[in-house]
């Protein structure tokens, strides 16, 4: 019998009590909308606010942001939702259910409307235990039934407040947290190793793709033909038909190359869309950030597929993976910024992209470089091999034990 089983048998022999969240916390609040309240000050403001995007993997992505508020605005927000160490954040709008713990006093941070701050009563419930509970599948199933709104969905605070959660004696909470922390720490170690491997890969990629004056540099326009995509929306997807790649999938689903498509369109629509042949490269023209714009995917499938707007097709006679690897380099990233336009939405048109230069060594040298870089790419990015697969396996193991450890026999009234 495990220590946890012993504690439950000793302290909860008749089952576990479930209480509404509001009964075990001091408060549940949300922030203000700086834009709506006309208190945004991006020039003089030194205070930032946490949005749903900063809540990632049970942590907060503490980064500098362009959206700032001034001291007067921060006072308004603080009066509404002052952040303190130990608070639990919960995204209640858009991507619902992301969680994070405030692990340090944020001197110039607070939350935006749509993010909820929960202040646990530490005499009843530990912050970390609450975070694990809110990520439990059984609890998620409960609050998902209360989600409202379309197209922007939200979980009303009143419904989150009424959410029934298992309340255990603190010694049991501590043991559950200890066990689950072991899983998350292992995953964090693997993730850190993967990050290091990616940096190593990026270093060698940039080094291998740095050339002296003996290599000819050519504009993309001169090494092939650039064709801008047209049409194709997600609503056009069909269960079967002609394979298609939507521009948004290139930086969310696909890797450097693909032999099969995730999506399809009906043949009648495919006739109207731009065609992609084997060894063609589909390149995104548009994104919400600089990093994703001009992301490539090499089509290696045997069948002709199609793509749509916000993407361009490069038809060429070079090694396609060589070009794709180069489009990932630091050198190209610097160059593409010179040709990008827009602020909220970043765009590099086919015309502007065509003017960017790329080093073009002999095809044999291209193949040698690709062979080396493909090994690094497999190790760091292939979901079926290397560290990503191990991280995915550990994550599934953690989720299994989290749900198992947080499933209890409810105490009868």
JSON list of C-alpha atoms in Angstrom, two decimals, residues 109 132 262 367 409:
[
{"chain": "A", "resi": 109, "resn": "UNK", "atom": "CA", "xyz": [2.17, 42.81, -13.74]},
{"chain": "A", "resi": 132, "resn": "UNK", "atom": "CA", "xyz": [-3.74, 20.01, -10.46]},
{"chain": "A", "resi": 262, "resn": "UNK", "atom": "CA", "xyz": [-4.00, 16.46, -42.83]},
{"chain": "A", "resi": 367, "resn": "UNK", "atom": "CA", "xyz": [22.45, 17.16, -50.60]},
{"chain": "A", "resi": 409, "resn": "UNK", "atom": "CA", "xyz": [-15.12, 8.08, -3.72]}
]
